PDB file of C-alpha atoms in Angstrom:
ATOM      1  CA  MET A   1       0.000   0.000   0.000  1.00 50.00           C
ATOM      2  CA  HIS A   2       1.250   3.489  -0.763  1.00 54.00           C
ATOM      3  CA  SER A   3       1.708   6.002   2.005  1.00 57.00           C
ATOM      4  CA  PRO A   4      -0.132   9.318   1.736  1.00 51.00           C
ATOM      5  CA  ASP A   5       3.200  10.996   0.888  1.00 54.00           C
ATOM      6  CA  GLN A   6       3.645   8.713  -2.114  1.00 53.00           C
ATOM      7  CA  LEU A   7       0.054   9.305  -3.175  1.00 49.00           C
ATOM      8  CA  LYS A   8       0.796  12.502  -5.065  1.00 51.00           C
ATOM      9  CA  GLN A   9       3.384  10.717  -7.234  1.00 48.00           C
ATOM     10  CA  THR A  10       0.988   7.796  -7.776  1.00 50.00           C
ATOM     11  CA  THR A  11      -1.839  10.034  -8.903  1.00 50.00           C
ATOM     12  CA  PHE A  12       0.385  11.865 -11.350  1.00 47.00           C
ATOM     13  CA  ALA A  13       1.583   8.571 -12.807  1.00 54.00           C
ATOM     14  CA  ALA A  14      -2.026   7.374 -13.150  1.00 66.00           C
ATOM     15  CA  GLY A  15      -3.120  10.687 -14.646  1.00 80.00           C
ATOM     16  CA  LEU A  16      -5.746  11.196 -11.950  1.00 83.00           C
ATOM     17  CA  SER A  17      -6.131  13.963  -9.431  1.00 88.00           C
ATOM     18  CA  ALA A  18      -6.225  12.979  -5.772  1.00 88.00           C
ATOM     19  CA  GLU A  19      -9.980  13.656  -5.683  1.00 90.00           C
ATOM     20  CA  GLU A  20     -10.582  11.417  -8.703  1.00 91.00           C
ATOM     21  CA  LEU A  21      -8.526   8.646  -7.132  1.00 91.00           C
ATOM     22  CA  TYR A  22     -10.395   9.088  -3.850  1.00 91.00           C
ATOM     23  CA  LEU A  23     -13.763   8.801  -5.610  1.00 92.00           C
ATOM     24  CA  GLN A  24     -12.646   5.722  -7.548  1.00 93.00           C
ATOM     25  CA  ILE A  25     -11.507   4.024  -4.334  1.00 93.00           C
ATOM     26  CA  TRP A  26     -14.778   5.032  -2.653  1.00 92.00           C
ATOM     27  CA  GLU A  27     -16.789   3.597  -5.577  1.00 94.00           C
ATOM     28  CA  ARG A  28     -14.785   0.350  -5.349  1.00 94.00           C
ATOM     29  CA  GLU A  29     -15.467   0.169  -1.633  1.00 94.00           C
ATOM     30  CA  GLN A  30     -19.193   0.675  -2.243  1.00 94.00           C
ATOM     31  CA  ALA A  31     -19.247  -2.015  -4.946  1.00 95.00           C
ATOM     32  CA  HIS A  32     -17.305  -4.380  -2.697  1.00 94.00           C
ATOM     33  CA  THR A  33     -19.739  -3.736   0.169  1.00 94.00           C
ATOM     34  CA  GLN A  34     -22.665  -4.512  -2.122  1.00 96.00           C
ATOM     35  CA  THR A  35     -21.024  -7.773  -3.204  1.00 95.00           C
ATOM     36  CA  ARG A  36     -20.291  -8.665   0.423  1.00 95.00           C
ATOM     37  CA  TRP A  37     -23.949  -8.217   1.357  1.00 96.00           C
ATOM     38  CA  ASN A  38     -25.226 -10.077  -1.702  1.00 97.00           C
ATOM     39  CA  VAL A  39     -23.037 -13.098  -0.921  1.00 96.00           C
ATOM     40  CA  THR A  40     -23.888 -13.035   2.787  1.00 97.00           C
ATOM     41  CA  THR A  41     -27.615 -12.678   2.157  1.00 97.00           C
ATOM     42  CA  PHE A  42     -27.564 -15.551  -0.326  1.00 98.00           C
ATOM     43  CA  PHE A  43     -25.915 -18.013   2.057  1.00 98.00           C
ATOM     44  CA  VAL A  44     -27.902 -16.917   5.126  1.00 97.00           C
ATOM     45  CA  SER A  45     -31.118 -17.309   3.117  1.00 97.00           C
ATOM     46  CA  ILE A  46     -30.101 -20.809   2.036  1.00 97.00           C
ATOM     47  CA  SER A  47     -29.315 -21.665   5.670  1.00 97.00           C
ATOM     48  CA  PHE A  48     -32.728 -20.490   6.864  1.00 95.00           C
ATOM     49  CA  ALA A  49     -34.502 -22.238   3.983  1.00 95.00           C
ATOM     50  CA  ILE A  50     -32.863 -25.570   4.809  1.00 93.00           C
ATOM     51  CA  PHE A  51     -33.641 -25.131   8.493  1.00 92.00           C
ATOM     52  CA  GLY A  52     -37.265 -24.168   7.832  1.00 90.00           C
ATOM     53  CA  PHE A  53     -37.781 -26.999   5.384  1.00 89.00           C
ATOM     54  CA  SER A  54     -36.360 -29.498   7.889  1.00 86.00           C
ATOM     55  CA  LEU A  55     -38.932 -28.365  10.464  1.00 85.00           C
ATOM     56  CA  GLN A  56     -41.831 -28.930   8.061  1.00 84.00           C
ATOM     57  CA  THR A  57     -40.811 -32.336   6.767  1.00 72.00           C
ATOM     58  CA  VAL A  58     -42.457 -35.349   8.406  1.00 77.00           C
ATOM     59  CA  ASN A  59     -40.709 -38.721   8.101  1.00 77.00           C
ATOM     60  CA  SER A  60     -37.816 -37.220   6.182  1.00 77.00           C
ATOM     61  CA  PRO A  61     -35.301 -39.673   4.712  1.00 83.00           C
ATOM     62  CA  VAL A  62     -32.577 -37.536   6.295  1.00 84.00           C
ATOM     63  CA  PRO A  63     -32.531 -37.175  10.092  1.00 85.00           C
ATOM     64  CA  PRO A  64     -33.380 -33.605  11.187  1.00 84.00           C
ATOM     65  CA  ILE A  65     -30.026 -33.241  12.938  1.00 87.00           C
ATOM     66  CA  VAL A  66     -28.272 -33.598   9.580  1.00 90.00           C
ATOM     67  CA  SER A  67     -30.415 -30.881   7.989  1.00 91.00           C
ATOM     68  CA  HIS A  68     -29.959 -28.625  11.001  1.00 92.00           C
ATOM     69  CA  SER A  69     -26.200 -29.193  10.995  1.00 94.00           C
ATOM     70  CA  VAL A  70     -25.980 -28.355   7.301  1.00 96.00           C
ATOM     71  CA  ALA A  71     -28.039 -25.193   7.879  1.00 96.00           C
ATOM     72  CA  LEU A  72     -25.714 -24.138  10.702  1.00 97.00           C
ATOM     73  CA  ALA A  73     -22.606 -24.920   8.652  1.00 97.00           C
ATOM     74  CA  ILE A  74     -23.892 -22.744   5.812  1.00 98.00           C
ATOM     75  CA  TYR A  75     -24.657 -19.896   8.224  1.00 98.00           C
ATOM     76  CA  TRP A  76     -21.158 -20.016   9.710  1.00 98.00           C
ATOM     77  CA  PHE A  77     -19.681 -20.210   6.200  1.00 98.00           C
ATOM     78  CA  ALA A  78     -21.587 -17.005   5.376  1.00 98.00           C
ATOM     79  CA  PHE A  79     -20.255 -15.420   8.564  1.00 97.00           C
ATOM     80  CA  VAL A  80     -16.643 -16.283   7.675  1.00 97.00           C
ATOM     81  CA  LEU A  81     -17.115 -14.944   4.138  1.00 96.00           C
ATOM     82  CA  PHE A  82     -18.573 -11.719   5.544  1.00 97.00           C
ATOM     83  CA  TRP A  83     -15.617 -11.431   7.931  1.00 95.00           C
ATOM     84  CA  ARG A  84     -13.151 -11.935   5.080  1.00 95.00           C
ATOM     85  CA  PHE A  85     -14.864  -9.449   2.775  1.00 94.00           C
ATOM     86  CA  ASN A  86     -15.095  -6.999   5.674  1.00 93.00           C
ATOM     87  CA  SER A  87     -11.318  -6.926   6.179  1.00 93.00           C
ATOM     88  CA  PHE A  88     -10.806  -5.741   2.584  1.00 93.00           C
ATOM     89  CA  THR A  89     -13.497  -3.104   3.050  1.00 93.00           C
ATOM     90  CA  ASN A  90     -11.772  -1.902   6.226  1.00 92.00           C
ATOM     91  CA  CYS A  91      -8.496  -1.654   4.315  1.00 93.00           C
ATOM     92  CA  LEU A  92     -10.079   0.545   1.633  1.00 94.00           C
ATOM     93  CA  ARG A  93     -11.756   2.719   4.260  1.00 92.00           C
ATOM     94  CA  ALA A  94      -8.476   3.142   6.136  1.00 93.00           C
ATOM     95  CA  TYR A  95      -6.817   4.242   2.898  1.00 93.00           C
ATOM     96  CA  LEU A  96      -9.538   6.839   2.350  1.00 93.00           C
ATOM     97  CA  ARG A  97      -9.050   8.118   5.905  1.00 92.00           C
ATOM     98  CA  GLU A  98      -5.284   8.360   5.281  1.00 93.00           C
ATOM     99  CA  MET A  99      -5.923  10.470   2.201  1.00 93.00           C
ATOM    100  CA  GLU A 100      -8.259  12.717   4.190  1.00 92.00           C
ATOM    101  CA  ALA A 101      -5.903  13.035   7.176  1.00 92.00           C
ATOM    102  CA  ALA A 102      -2.923  13.844   4.955  1.00 91.00           C
ATOM    103  CA  GLY A 103      -4.895  16.682   3.375  1.00 90.00           C
ATOM    104  CA  ARG A 104      -4.544  15.239  -0.119  1.00 90.00           C
ATOM    105  CA  VAL A 105      -8.265  15.681  -0.727  1.00 90.00           C
ATOM    106  CA  GLU A 106     -10.868  18.142   0.416  1.00 89.00           C
ATOM    107  CA  ILE A 107     -13.478  15.386   0.590  1.00 87.00           C
ATOM    108  CA  ASN A 108     -13.947  13.937   4.063  1.00 88.00           C
ATOM    109  CA  VAL A 109     -16.725  11.380   3.669  1.00 87.00           C
ATOM    110  CA  GLN A 110     -14.993   8.578   5.577  1.00 87.00           C
ATOM    111  CA  THR A 111     -14.018  10.814   8.501  1.00 87.00           C
ATOM    112  CA  ARG A 112     -17.605  12.033   8.811  1.00 88.00           C
ATOM    113  CA  VAL A 113     -18.990   8.499   8.620  1.00 85.00           C
ATOM    114  CA  ASN A 114     -16.606   7.351  11.352  1.00 83.00           C
ATOM    115  CA  ALA A 115     -17.619  10.282  13.559  1.00 83.00           C
ATOM    116  CA  ALA A 116     -21.322   9.574  13.014  1.00 81.00           C
ATOM    117  CA  MET A 117     -20.943   5.859  13.742  1.00 78.00           C
ATOM    118  CA  ARG A 118     -18.853   6.352  16.852  1.00 79.00           C
ATOM    119  CA  GLY A 119     -20.815   5.914  20.027  1.00 73.00           C
ATOM    120  CA  GLN A 120     -21.050   4.094  23.297  1.00 64.00           C
ATOM    121  CA  TYR A 121     -22.273   0.843  21.743  1.00 67.00           C
ATOM    122  CA  SER A 122     -20.732   1.068  18.275  1.00 71.00           C
ATOM    123  CA  LYS A 123     -18.114  -1.657  18.902  1.00 71.00           C
ATOM    124  CA  TRP A 124     -20.683  -4.051  20.393  1.00 76.00           C
ATOM    125  CA  LEU A 125     -23.292  -3.353  17.729  1.00 84.00           C
ATOM    126  CA  SER A 126     -21.112  -3.588  14.645  1.00 87.00           C
ATOM    127  CA  THR A 127     -22.565  -5.665  11.840  1.00 90.00           C
ATOM    128  CA  LEU A 128     -19.892  -8.318  12.275  1.00 92.00           C
ATOM    129  CA  ASN A 129     -20.670  -8.628  15.988  1.00 92.00           C
ATOM    130  CA  LEU A 130     -24.425  -8.718  15.379  1.00 94.00           C
ATOM    131  CA  LEU A 131     -23.955 -11.568  12.891  1.00 96.00           C
ATOM    132  CA  LEU A 132     -21.777 -13.343  15.454  1.00 96.00           C
ATOM    133  CA  TYR A 133     -24.347 -12.907  18.253  1.00 96.00           C
ATOM    134  CA  PHE A 134     -27.157 -14.114  16.016  1.00 97.00           C
ATOM    135  CA  GLY A 135     -25.071 -17.090  14.887  1.00 97.00           C
ATOM    136  CA  ILE A 136     -24.459 -18.094  18.493  1.00 97.00           C
ATOM    137  CA  LEU A 137     -28.175 -17.710  19.264  1.00 97.00           C
ATOM    138  CA  TYR A 138     -29.077 -19.685  16.133  1.00 96.00           C
ATOM    139  CA  SER A 139     -26.643 -22.466  17.099  1.00 96.00           C
ATOM    140  CA  VAL A 140     -27.984 -22.645  20.657  1.00 96.00           C
ATOM    141  CA  ALA A 141     -31.579 -22.732  19.387  1.00 93.00           C
ATOM    142  CA  VAL A 142     -30.779 -25.592  16.996  1.00 92.00           C
ATOM    143  CA  GLY A 143     -28.996 -27.434  19.800  1.00 91.00           C
ATOM    144  CA  LEU A 144     -31.961 -26.996  22.149  1.00 92.00           C
ATOM    145  CA  LEU A 145     -34.371 -28.140  19.457  1.00 88.00           C
ATOM    146  CA  TRP A 146     -32.290 -31.244  18.821  1.00 84.00           C
ATOM    147  CA  TRP A 147     -31.974 -31.901  22.582  1.00 85.00           C
ATOM    148  CA  GLN A 148     -35.771 -31.567  22.986  1.00 81.00           C
ATOM    149  CA  ARG A 149     -36.440 -34.043  20.151  1.00 75.00           C
ATOM    150  CA  VAL A 150     -33.912 -36.564  21.479  1.00 67.00           C
ATOM    151  CA  GLY A 151     -34.927 -36.233  25.123  1.00 59.00           C
TER     152      GLY A 151
END
């Protein structure tokens, strides 16, 4: 990654102004975020569909614990994908903040977003943490359901 001091040379070599480069990085970050949510939503939806279908099936050829386990595995796969995509997004956002802090651009979108999102519960209520909390709750609920059916 280039430092903010090297940014000016990079933009001249690319033929872009710092603002144009900033906006292109911001657009990439937005597109990446959209992809991250599309992928996550797809896999979480599949997980819930399998789980819901397994609850409605009577005398299924597959034991319910297998269906529930597959549903949970897909959910946690979606969580790991979200986590991985999120690290790249954080990298792009940090680069935008570096550009803003170095005074290379007059745009300060990322700094304003960070200020607006900062609060007492922001760390605990991040999207990644909310997905983690729900995944734990989902896993416990499936475990209790299986325990109730066995017991």
